[in-house]
């Protein structure tokens, strides 16, 4: 079975290096300021000519309370009025982007992330979705994947009803941990009852998919209390689960400085948490998709992986990797053909640019042929746990062994260690290597230098 995993503590300790999550290749670390609005407009015109389908990401940065573990681009405020000027600029951006696309380009995927999208009032959510429908070809038959991130403390039955009415059919719920001591340590108090109420509403209103996010490695977590959280979550029967490894990087993310590092679990305890979580979820019938994602066997991600059509982009594992991804809002990233570009991460600068009728593109990257080749290799490994050399050779007109010959000693070492099976035909990531697939992908990363690794979380 594709979801088979073999736990090997020795291998994990040896290969648990800091590395990218490969939601893109090259990663956002390589973005530079020489890419700007002109490149974005050119890419949009190419997308329009090809009539490629679209995936929209909308960033809503506001949160009423700060979670100490958070590394997202966010604005902490109790003042709900701060959303209004932001939404005005966001609507300008929507209009500026849409005029360079064809009305026939269907939006197959839509995702509202943050921050806390449900920070917005019902009227603001209604107005924003109305503006998107006015300028983009959103589907009306519920066939698109239209998702939104939910904070159960900011949502009730009326909110869920509104979201369903507006066309959302997927929800992602930030839970992280249910233990009160852990919640106090990270300043996120959220009861199981609040989460259960949102899930019951989503099911009653026929949302198609429910995802729950958990984080292991938080302060005051232990293998036992995190196992209790996982058991409670399993009882809620979400369709998907994301179980993230907390990366403590207080020098980069200021809120994390409020976390007492002495209360963080030891590396051995974190390994125990992950091992027990995998055992609990697989026993409950969840498939291991890859990285930190699990899904029920009838979920679209699990089916796509079985059919070798799973892909990965800035929205994580997806069945819509063929779409051009348009990022809207502060810090949002777009992936259009061979272009990656990102809006300014500074809220004031973002709003000032759009206030002057200018797009807020601040940096990015245009892929070259080597980037495209390595991106295809990494996509196959991270999504399917396998790689056929012949398919890559035909697609890129290369001899795989000749092109990547200098990597062979590393691949042979991984083969000898039991992470992969290396043959003349390709690479298979073995059950002992699947938790470490990022480490396998890192072999093919031409940009990964030692000085950059401090920017990334560890594989496990």
CSV table of C-alpha atoms in Angstrom, one decimal:
chain,number,residue,atom,x,y,z
A,1,UNK,CA,0.0,0.0,0.0
A,2,UNK,CA,1.1,3.5,-0.8
A,3,UNK,CA,0.5,4.6,2.8
A,4,UNK,CA,2.8,2.0,4.4
A,5,UNK,CA,5.4,3.6,6.7
A,6,UNK,CA,8.2,1.8,8.6
A,7,UNK,CA,9.5,3.7,11.7
A,8,UNK,CA,13.3,3.6,11.9
A,9,UNK,CA,14.5,5.7,14.8
A,10,UNK,CA,18.2,5.4,13.7
A,11,UNK,CA,17.5,6.6,10.2
A,12,UNK,CA,15.3,9.4,11.4
A,13,UNK,CA,18.0,10.7,13.7
A,14,UNK,CA,20.6,10.5,10.9
A,15,UNK,CA,18.5,12.1,8.1
A,16,UNK,CA,16.5,14.6,10.2
A,17,UNK,CA,18.1,17.7,8.7
A,18,UNK,CA,16.6,21.2,8.4
A,19,UNK,CA,15.2,21.6,4.9
A,20,UNK,CA,12.4,23.1,2.8
A,21,UNK,CA,8.8,21.8,2.7
A,22,UNK,CA,8.9,22.1,-1.1
A,23,UNK,CA,5.6,23.8,-1.7
A,24,UNK,CA,7.6,25.2,-4.6
A,25,UNK,CA,10.9,24.6,-6.3
A,26,UNK,CA,12.9,26.8,-6.3
A,27,UNK,CA,11.7,27.7,-2.8
A,28,UNK,CA,10.7,31.2,-1.7
A,29,UNK,CA,14.1,31.7,-0.1
A,30,UNK,CA,15.4,32.2,-3.7
A,31,UNK,CA,12.9,35.0,-4.6
A,32,UNK,CA,14.6,38.3,-5.4
A,33,UNK,CA,13.6,41.9,-6.1
A,34,UNK,CA,14.5,41.8,-9.8
A,35,UNK,CA,11.1,40.2,-10.5
A,36,UNK,CA,8.2,42.6,-10.4
A,37,UNK,CA,4.9,43.8,-11.8
A,38,UNK,CA,6.0,43.6,-15.4
A,39,UNK,CA,6.8,39.9,-15.1
A,40,UNK,CA,3.5,39.3,-13.4
A,41,UNK,CA,1.5,41.0,-16.2
A,42,UNK,CA,3.4,39.0,-18.8
A,43,UNK,CA,2.7,35.8,-17.1
A,44,UNK,CA,-1.0,36.7,-16.8
A,45,UNK,CA,-1.2,37.4,-20.5
A,46,UNK,CA,0.4,34.0,-21.2
A,47,UNK,CA,-2.2,32.4,-18.9
A,48,UNK,CA,-5.0,34.1,-20.7
A,49,UNK,CA,-3.7,32.9,-24.1
A,50,UNK,CA,-3.6,29.3,-22.9
A,51,UNK,CA,-7.0,29.6,-21.1
A,52,UNK,CA,-5.5,27.8,-18.1
A,53,UNK,CA,-7.8,27.2,-15.2
A,54,UNK,CA,-7.2,29.2,-12.0
A,55,UNK,CA,-6.6,28.6,-8.3
A,56,UNK,CA,-7.1,31.7,-6.2
A,57,UNK,CA,-5.5,32.3,-2.8
A,58,UNK,CA,-6.8,35.2,-0.7
A,59,UNK,CA,-4.9,36.3,2.3
A,60,UNK,CA,-6.7,37.9,5.2
A,61,UNK,CA,-4.0,38.9,7.7
A,62,UNK,CA,-6.0,39.9,10.8
A,63,UNK,CA,-6.2,38.1,14.1
A,64,UNK,CA,-7.9,39.2,17.3
A,65,UNK,CA,-5.4,37.4,19.5
A,66,UNK,CA,-1.8,36.3,19.0
A,67,UNK,CA,-0.8,32.6,19.1
A,68,UNK,CA,2.8,32.5,20.3
A,69,UNK,CA,3.8,29.6,17.9
A,70,UNK,CA,2.6,31.4,14.8
A,71,UNK,CA,5.0,32.1,11.9
A,72,UNK,CA,2.3,33.5,9.5
A,73,UNK,CA,2.1,37.0,8.1
A,74,UNK,CA,-0.5,38.6,10.4
A,75,UNK,CA,-1.8,41.7,12.0
A,76,UNK,CA,-3.0,41.4,15.6
A,77,UNK,CA,-5.8,43.8,16.4
A,78,UNK,CA,-9.1,44.0,18.3
A,79,UNK,CA,-10.2,46.8,16.0
A,80,UNK,CA,-12.5,45.2,13.4
A,81,UNK,CA,-12.5,48.5,11.5
A,82,UNK,CA,-8.9,47.9,10.3
A,83,UNK,CA,-10.2,45.3,7.8
A,84,UNK,CA,-12.1,48.0,5.8
A,85,UNK,CA,-9.2,49.8,4.2
A,86,UNK,CA,-7.5,46.5,3.6
A,87,UNK,CA,-10.5,45.1,1.8
A,88,UNK,CA,-10.8,48.2,-0.3
A,89,UNK,CA,-7.2,47.7,-1.6
A,90,UNK,CA,-7.8,44.0,-2.0
A,91,UNK,CA,-10.8,44.7,-4.2
A,92,UNK,CA,-8.6,47.0,-6.3
A,93,UNK,CA,-6.0,44.2,-6.7
A,94,UNK,CA,-8.7,41.8,-7.7
A,95,UNK,CA,-9.9,44.2,-10.4
A,96,UNK,CA,-6.3,44.9,-11.6
A,97,UNK,CA,-5.4,41.2,-11.9
A,98,UNK,CA,-8.7,40.1,-13.4
A,99,UNK,CA,-8.6,42.6,-16.3
A,100,UNK,CA,-5.5,40.7,-17.6
A,101,UNK,CA,-7.2,37.3,-17.6
A,102,UNK,CA,-10.0,35.8,-19.8
A,103,UNK,CA,-13.5,35.6,-18.3
A,104,UNK,CA,-13.6,32.0,-19.5
A,105,UNK,CA,-10.7,30.9,-17.2
A,106,UNK,CA,-12.6,28.9,-14.6
A,107,UNK,CA,-11.6,29.1,-10.9
A,108,UNK,CA,-11.3,25.4,-10.0
A,109,UNK,CA,-9.9,26.1,-6.5
A,110,UNK,CA,-10.3,29.0,-4.1
A,111,UNK,CA,-8.8,29.3,-0.6
A,112,UNK,CA,-9.1,32.0,2.1
A,113,UNK,CA,-6.1,31.9,4.5
A,114,UNK,CA,-4.6,34.1,7.1
A,115,UNK,CA,-4.5,35.4,9.7
A,116,UNK,CA,-8.1,34.6,10.5
A,117,UNK,CA,-10.4,34.9,7.5
A,118,UNK,CA,-13.4,34.8,9.8
A,119,UNK,CA,-12.1,37.9,11.5
A,120,UNK,CA,-14.2,39.6,8.7
A,121,UNK,CA,-17.8,40.5,9.4
A,122,UNK,CA,-20.6,38.7,7.5
A,123,UNK,CA,-21.2,41.7,5.4
A,124,UNK,CA,-17.5,42.0,4.6
A,125,UNK,CA,-17.2,38.3,3.6
A,126,UNK,CA,-20.3,38.7,1.4
A,127,UNK,CA,-18.9,41.8,-0.3
A,128,UNK,CA,-15.5,40.2,-0.9
A,129,UNK,CA,-17.0,37.0,-2.4
A,130,UNK,CA,-19.3,39.2,-4.5
A,131,UNK,CA,-16.3,41.1,-5.8
A,132,UNK,CA,-14.5,37.9,-6.7
A,133,UNK,CA,-17.5,36.5,-8.5
A,134,UNK,CA,-17.9,39.8,-10.4
A,135,UNK,CA,-14.3,39.7,-11.7
A,136,UNK,CA,-13.5,36.0,-11.9
A,137,UNK,CA,-15.3,32.9,-13.3
A,138,UNK,CA,-16.2,31.2,-10.0
A,139,UNK,CA,-18.2,28.0,-10.4
A,140,UNK,CA,-21.8,28.0,-9.3
A,141,UNK,CA,-22.4,24.2,-9.3
A,142,UNK,CA,-20.3,23.3,-6.2
A,143,UNK,CA,-17.8,21.4,-8.3
A,144,UNK,CA,-14.9,23.6,-7.4
A,145,UNK,CA,-12.7,23.2,-4.3
A,146,UNK,CA,-13.5,26.3,-2.3
A,147,UNK,CA,-12.0,26.3,1.1
A,148,UNK,CA,-11.5,28.6,4.1
A,149,UNK,CA,-9.5,28.5,7.3
A,150,UNK,CA,-11.7,28.6,10.4
A,151,UNK,CA,-10.9,29.6,13.9
A,152,UNK,CA,-13.8,28.0,15.9
A,153,UNK,CA,-13.6,30.8,18.4
A,154,UNK,CA,-14.6,33.2,15.6
A,155,UNK,CA,-17.3,31.1,13.9
A,156,UNK,CA,-20.8,30.0,14.9
A,157,UNK,CA,-23.7,28.3,13.0
A,158,UNK,CA,-24.7,31.5,11.3
A,159,UNK,CA,-21.1,32.0,10.1
A,160,UNK,CA,-20.9,28.5,8.8
A,161,UNK,CA,-24.3,28.9,7.1
A,162,UNK,CA,-23.1,32.1,5.4
A,163,UNK,CA,-19.9,30.5,4.2
A,164,UNK,CA,-21.8,27.6,2.6
A,165,UNK,CA,-24.2,30.1,1.0
A,166,UNK,CA,-21.2,32.0,-0.5
A,167,UNK,CA,-20.0,28.8,-2.1
A,168,UNK,CA,-17.4,27.4,0.3
A,169,UNK,CA,-17.4,23.6,0.5
A,170,UNK,CA,-14.2,22.9,2.5
A,171,UNK,CA,-13.1,24.1,5.9
A,172,UNK,CA,-9.7,23.9,7.6
A,173,UNK,CA,-9.8,24.2,11.4
A,174,UNK,CA,-6.8,25.3,13.4
A,175,UNK,CA,-6.8,23.2,16.6
A,176,UNK,CA,-3.1,22.5,17.4
A,177,UNK,CA,-3.7,20.9,20.8
A,178,UNK,CA,-6.5,20.4,23.3
A,179,UNK,CA,-4.6,20.2,26.5
A,180,UNK,CA,-5.4,23.4,28.6
A,181,UNK,CA,-1.8,23.7,29.9
A,182,UNK,CA,-0.4,23.6,26.3
A,183,UNK,CA,-3.1,26.1,25.2
A,184,UNK,CA,-2.2,28.5,27.9
A,185,UNK,CA,1.5,28.2,27.1
A,186,UNK,CA,0.9,29.3,23.5
A,187,UNK,CA,-2.0,31.7,24.3
A,188,UNK,CA,-4.6,29.9,22.3
A,189,UNK,CA,-7.5,28.8,24.5
A,190,UNK,CA,-10.0,26.8,22.5
A,191,UNK,CA,-12.3,24.1,23.8
A,192,UNK,CA,-13.2,20.8,22.2
A,193,UNK,CA,-16.8,21.9,22.4
A,194,UNK,CA,-16.1,24.9,20.2
A,195,UNK,CA,-14.4,22.8,17.6
A,196,UNK,CA,-17.1,20.1,17.7
A,197,UNK,CA,-19.8,22.7,17.2
A,198,UNK,CA,-18.2,24.0,14.0
A,199,UNK,CA,-17.6,20.5,12.7
A,200,UNK,CA,-21.3,19.6,13.4
A,201,UNK,CA,-22.4,22.7,11.5
A,202,UNK,CA,-20.1,21.9,8.6
A,203,UNK,CA,-21.5,18.4,8.3
A,204,UNK,CA,-25.1,19.5,8.6
A,205,UNK,CA,-24.5,22.2,6.0
A,206,UNK,CA,-22.9,19.5,3.7
A,207,UNK,CA,-19.4,20.9,3.5
A,208,UNK,CA,-17.5,18.4,1.4
A,209,UNK,CA,-14.3,18.2,3.4
A,210,UNK,CA,-13.1,19.0,6.9
A,211,UNK,CA,-9.4,19.4,7.7
A,212,UNK,CA,-7.9,19.7,11.2
A,213,UNK,CA,-4.4,21.1,11.9
A,214,UNK,CA,-2.4,19.8,14.8
A,215,UNK,CA,1.1,20.8,16.0
A,216,UNK,CA,3.5,18.6,17.9
A,217,UNK,CA,6.6,20.0,19.7
A,218,UNK,CA,4.7,22.8,21.5
A,219,UNK,CA,5.6,23.8,25.1
A,220,UNK,CA,4.2,21.6,27.9
A,221,UNK,CA,3.3,18.8,25.4
A,222,UNK,CA,4.2,15.3,26.4
A,223,UNK,CA,3.7,12.1,24.3
A,224,UNK,CA,0.8,11.1,26.6
A,225,UNK,CA,-1.1,14.4,26.6
A,226,UNK,CA,-0.7,14.8,22.8
A,227,UNK,CA,-1.9,11.2,22.3
A,228,UNK,CA,-5.1,12.2,24.1
A,229,UNK,CA,-5.5,15.2,21.8
A,230,UNK,CA,-5.1,12.9,18.7
A,231,UNK,CA,-7.7,10.4,20.1
A,232,UNK,CA,-10.2,13.3,20.6
A,233,UNK,CA,-9.5,14.5,17.1
A,234,UNK,CA,-10.0,11.0,15.6
A,235,UNK,CA,-13.4,10.9,17.3
A,236,UNK,CA,-14.4,14.0,15.3
A,237,UNK,CA,-13.7,12.1,12.1
A,238,UNK,CA,-12.1,14.9,9.9
A,239,UNK,CA,-11.5,14.0,6.3
A,240,UNK,CA,-8.0,15.2,6.5
A,241,UNK,CA,-5.4,16.0,9.1
A,242,UNK,CA,-2.2,18.1,9.0
A,243,UNK,CA,0.2,17.2,11.8
A,244,UNK,CA,2.9,19.9,11.8
A,245,UNK,CA,6.3,19.9,13.5
A,246,UNK,CA,6.7,23.1,15.5
A,247,UNK,CA,9.8,24.9,14.4
A,248,UNK,CA,11.1,27.1,17.3
A,249,UNK,CA,12.8,30.1,15.5
A,250,UNK,CA,12.4,33.0,17.9
A,251,UNK,CA,15.1,35.0,16.1
A,252,UNK,CA,12.9,35.1,13.0
A,253,UNK,CA,9.4,35.1,14.5
A,254,UNK,CA,8.9,37.6,17.3
A,255,UNK,CA,5.8,36.0,18.9
A,256,UNK,CA,7.8,32.8,19.5
A,257,UNK,CA,10.0,34.8,21.9
A,258,UNK,CA,7.1,34.6,24.4
A,259,UNK,CA,7.5,30.8,24.5
A,260,UNK,CA,9.6,29.4,27.4
A,261,UNK,CA,12.1,27.3,25.5
A,262,UNK,CA,12.7,25.2,28.7
A,263,UNK,CA,9.1,24.0,28.4
A,264,UNK,CA,9.6,22.6,24.9
A,265,UNK,CA,9.7,18.8,24.6
A,266,UNK,CA,13.0,17.2,24.0
A,267,UNK,CA,13.8,15.8,20.5
A,268,UNK,CA,13.3,12.2,21.8
A,269,UNK,CA,9.8,13.2,23.1
A,270,UNK,CA,8.9,14.8,19.8
A,271,UNK,CA,9.8,11.6,18.0
A,272,UNK,CA,7.6,9.6,20.4
A,273,UNK,CA,4.7,12.0,19.7
A,274,UNK,CA,5.1,11.6,15.9
A,275,UNK,CA,5.4,7.8,16.1
A,276,UNK,CA,2.4,7.5,18.3
A,277,UNK,CA,0.4,9.9,16.2
A,278,UNK,CA,1.1,7.9,13.0
A,279,UNK,CA,0.1,4.6,14.8
A,280,UNK,CA,-3.1,6.2,16.1
A,281,UNK,CA,-4.1,7.7,12.7
A,282,UNK,CA,-3.2,4.7,10.6
A,283,UNK,CA,-5.0,2.4,13.1
A,284,UNK,CA,-8.1,4.6,12.7
A,285,UNK,CA,-8.0,4.2,8.9
A,286,UNK,CA,-6.2,7.3,7.8
A,287,UNK,CA,-3.8,7.1,4.9
A,288,UNK,CA,-0.4,8.7,5.1
A,289,UNK,CA,-0.3,11.1,2.1
A,290,UNK,CA,3.2,12.5,2.8
A,291,UNK,CA,5.1,15.0,4.8
A,292,UNK,CA,2.6,15.8,7.6
A,293,UNK,CA,-0.7,15.1,5.8
A,294,UNK,CA,-3.1,12.3,6.4
A,295,UNK,CA,-6.5,11.6,4.7
A,296,UNK,CA,-9.3,9.1,4.7
A,297,UNK,CA,-9.1,6.5,1.9
A,298,UNK,CA,-12.0,8.0,0.0
A,299,UNK,CA,-10.6,11.6,0.2
A,300,UNK,CA,-9.6,13.2,-3.1
A,301,UNK,CA,-5.9,13.4,-2.0
A,302,UNK,CA,-5.7,9.7,-1.2
A,303,UNK,CA,-7.4,8.8,-4.5
A,304,UNK,CA,-5.1,11.1,-6.5
A,305,UNK,CA,-2.0,9.6,-4.9
A,306,UNK,CA,-3.2,6.1,-5.8
A,307,UNK,CA,-3.7,7.3,-9.4
A,308,UNK,CA,-0.3,9.2,-9.4
A,309,UNK,CA,-2.0,12.5,-10.1
A,310,UNK,CA,-1.3,14.2,-6.8
A,311,UNK,CA,0.6,17.5,-6.9
A,312,UNK,CA,2.0,20.0,-4.5
A,313,UNK,CA,2.0,23.8,-4.5
A,314,UNK,CA,1.9,26.7,-2.1
A,315,UNK,CA,-1.5,25.4,-0.9
A,316,UNK,CA,0.1,22.1,0.0
A,317,UNK,CA,-0.9,18.8,-1.5
A,318,UNK,CA,-3.5,19.4,-4.1
A,319,UNK,CA,-5.4,17.9,-7.0
A,320,UNK,CA,-5.3,21.3,-8.8
A,321,UNK,CA,-1.6,21.7,-9.5
A,322,UNK,CA,-2.4,22.2,-13.2
A,323,UNK,CA,-4.0,25.5,-12.4
A,324,UNK,CA,-2.3,28.9,-12.4
A,325,UNK,CA,-2.2,30.0,-8.8
A,326,UNK,CA,-3.1,33.7,-8.3
A,327,UNK,CA,-2.2,35.1,-4.8
A,328,UNK,CA,-4.2,38.1,-3.6
A,329,UNK,CA,-3.5,40.1,-0.6
A,330,UNK,CA,-0.5,41.1,1.5
A,331,UNK,CA,2.4,38.6,1.3
A,332,UNK,CA,0.4,36.3,-1.1
A,333,UNK,CA,2.4,34.2,-3.6
A,334,UNK,CA,1.4,33.5,-7.2
A,335,UNK,CA,2.7,30.6,-9.4
A,336,UNK,CA,1.8,31.3,-13.0
A,337,UNK,CA,3.6,29.1,-15.5
A,338,UNK,CA,7.3,29.5,-14.8
A,339,UNK,CA,6.8,32.6,-12.7
A,340,UNK,CA,6.7,32.7,-8.9
A,341,UNK,CA,6.0,36.2,-7.5
A,342,UNK,CA,5.0,37.5,-4.1
A,343,UNK,CA,3.2,40.6,-2.9
A,344,UNK,CA,4.8,42.9,-0.3
A,345,UNK,CA,4.7,41.4,3.2
A,346,UNK,CA,4.3,44.9,4.7
A,347,UNK,CA,0.7,45.9,5.1
A,348,UNK,CA,1.3,49.6,4.8
A,349,UNK,CA,3.4,49.2,1.6
A,350,UNK,CA,0.8,46.8,0.1
A,351,UNK,CA,-2.0,49.2,0.7
A,352,UNK,CA,0.0,52.3,-0.5
A,353,UNK,CA,0.9,50.5,-3.8
A,354,UNK,CA,-2.7,49.6,-4.6
A,355,UNK,CA,-3.8,53.1,-3.4
A,356,UNK,CA,-1.7,54.4,-6.3
A,357,UNK,CA,-3.3,51.9,-8.7
A,358,UNK,CA,-0.1,49.8,-8.8
A,359,UNK,CA,0.2,46.1,-8.1
A,360,UNK,CA,2.2,45.3,-4.9
A,361,UNK,CA,4.5,42.6,-6.4
A,362,UNK,CA,7.8,42.9,-4.5
A,363,UNK,CA,9.9,39.8,-5.4
A,364,UNK,CA,9.9,36.5,-7.2
A,365,UNK,CA,11.7,34.2,-9.6
A,366,UNK,CA,11.4,33.0,-13.2
A,367,UNK,CA,12.3,29.3,-13.5
A,368,UNK,CA,15.0,28.3,-16.0
A,369,UNK,CA,15.2,24.8,-17.6
A,370,UNK,CA,17.2,23.3,-14.8
A,371,UNK,CA,14.6,24.6,-12.3
A,372,UNK,CA,11.8,23.1,-14.3
A,373,UNK,CA,13.6,19.7,-14.4
A,374,UNK,CA,14.4,19.6,-10.7
A,375,UNK,CA,10.9,20.8,-9.9
A,376,UNK,CA,9.4,17.8,-11.8
A,377,UNK,CA,11.8,15.4,-10.1
A,378,UNK,CA,10.9,16.7,-6.6
A,379,UNK,CA,7.2,16.8,-7.4
A,380,UNK,CA,7.2,13.1,-8.3
A,381,UNK,CA,9.1,12.1,-5.2
A,382,UNK,CA,7.2,14.1,-2.7
A,383,UNK,CA,3.8,13.3,-4.2
A,384,UNK,CA,4.1,9.7,-5.4
A,385,UNK,CA,7.2,8.4,-3.5
A,386,UNK,CA,8.6,7.2,-6.8
A,387,UNK,CA,10.3,8.5,-9.9
A,388,UNK,CA,10.6,7.0,-13.4
A,389,UNK,CA,13.8,8.2,-15.1
A,390,UNK,CA,12.4,7.5,-18.6
A,391,UNK,CA,9.4,9.9,-18.1
A,392,UNK,CA,11.8,12.7,-17.0
A,393,UNK,CA,14.2,11.9,-19.8
A,394,UNK,CA,11.5,12.2,-22.4
A,395,UNK,CA,10.0,15.3,-21.0
A,396,UNK,CA,13.3,17.2,-20.7
A,397,UNK,CA,15.4,15.5,-23.4
A,398,UNK,CA,18.2,14.4,-21.1
A,399,UNK,CA,20.0,11.3,-19.9
A,400,UNK,CA,19.0,11.2,-16.2
A,401,UNK,CA,22.2,9.4,-15.0
A,402,UNK,CA,24.3,11.7,-17.1
A,403,UNK,CA,22.6,14.9,-15.9
A,404,UNK,CA,22.6,14.0,-12.2
A,405,UNK,CA,25.7,11.8,-12.1
A,406,UNK,CA,27.3,13.8,-9.3
A,407,UNK,CA,24.3,13.0,-7.0
A,408,UNK,CA,24.7,9.2,-7.5
A,409,UNK,CA,26.9,8.6,-4.4
A,410,UNK,CA,24.3,10.3,-2.2
A,411,UNK,CA,21.5,8.3,-3.8
A,412,UNK,CA,23.5,5.0,-3.4
A,413,UNK,CA,24.1,5.8,0.3
A,414,UNK,CA,20.3,6.3,0.7
A,415,UNK,CA,19.7,3.0,-1.1
A,416,UNK,CA,22.2,1.2,1.2
A,417,UNK,CA,20.5,2.7,4.2
A,418,UNK,CA,17.1,1.6,3.1
A,419,UNK,CA,15.5,5.0,2.5
A,420,UNK,CA,15.1,4.4,-1.3
A,421,UNK,CA,15.4,1.6,-3.9
A,422,UNK,CA,17.7,2.9,-6.7
A,423,UNK,CA,17.6,1.0,-10.0
A,424,UNK,CA,18.5,1.8,-13.6
A,425,UNK,CA,14.8,2.6,-14.1
A,426,UNK,CA,14.1,4.9,-11.3
A,427,UNK,CA,13.8,5.6,-7.6
A,428,UNK,CA,11.2,4.2,-5.1
A,429,UNK,CA,11.0,5.8,-1.7
A,430,UNK,CA,10.7,2.8,0.7
A,431,UNK,CA,8.5,2.6,3.8
A,432,UNK,CA,11.4,3.6,6.0
A,433,UNK,CA,12.1,6.6,3.8
A,434,UNK,CA,8.6,8.1,3.4
A,435,UNK,CA,8.7,10.2,6.6
A,436,UNK,CA,12.1,11.4,5.3
A,437,UNK,CA,11.0,12.2,1.7
A,438,UNK,CA,12.1,15.8,2.2
A,439,UNK,CA,15.7,14.6,2.8
A,440,UNK,CA,15.5,12.6,-0.5
A,441,UNK,CA,14.2,15.7,-2.4
A,442,UNK,CA,17.0,17.8,-0.9
A,443,UNK,CA,19.5,15.8,-2.8
A,444,UNK,CA,18.1,17.3,-6.0
A,445,UNK,CA,17.9,20.9,-4.7
A,446,UNK,CA,20.6,22.9,-6.5
A,447,UNK,CA,20.1,25.9,-4.2
A,448,UNK,CA,20.3,24.3,-0.8
A,449,UNK,CA,23.4,25.6,0.8
A,450,UNK,CA,24.4,25.2,4.5
A,451,UNK,CA,23.9,28.8,5.3
A,452,UNK,CA,20.3,28.7,4.2
A,453,UNK,CA,19.3,25.7,6.3
A,454,UNK,CA,18.7,27.8,9.4
A,455,UNK,CA,15.7,29.2,7.7
A,456,UNK,CA,13.9,25.9,7.5
A,457,UNK,CA,12.2,23.5,9.9
A,458,UNK,CA,13.7,20.0,10.5
A,459,UNK,CA,12.3,17.2,8.5
A,460,UNK,CA,10.9,15.5,11.7
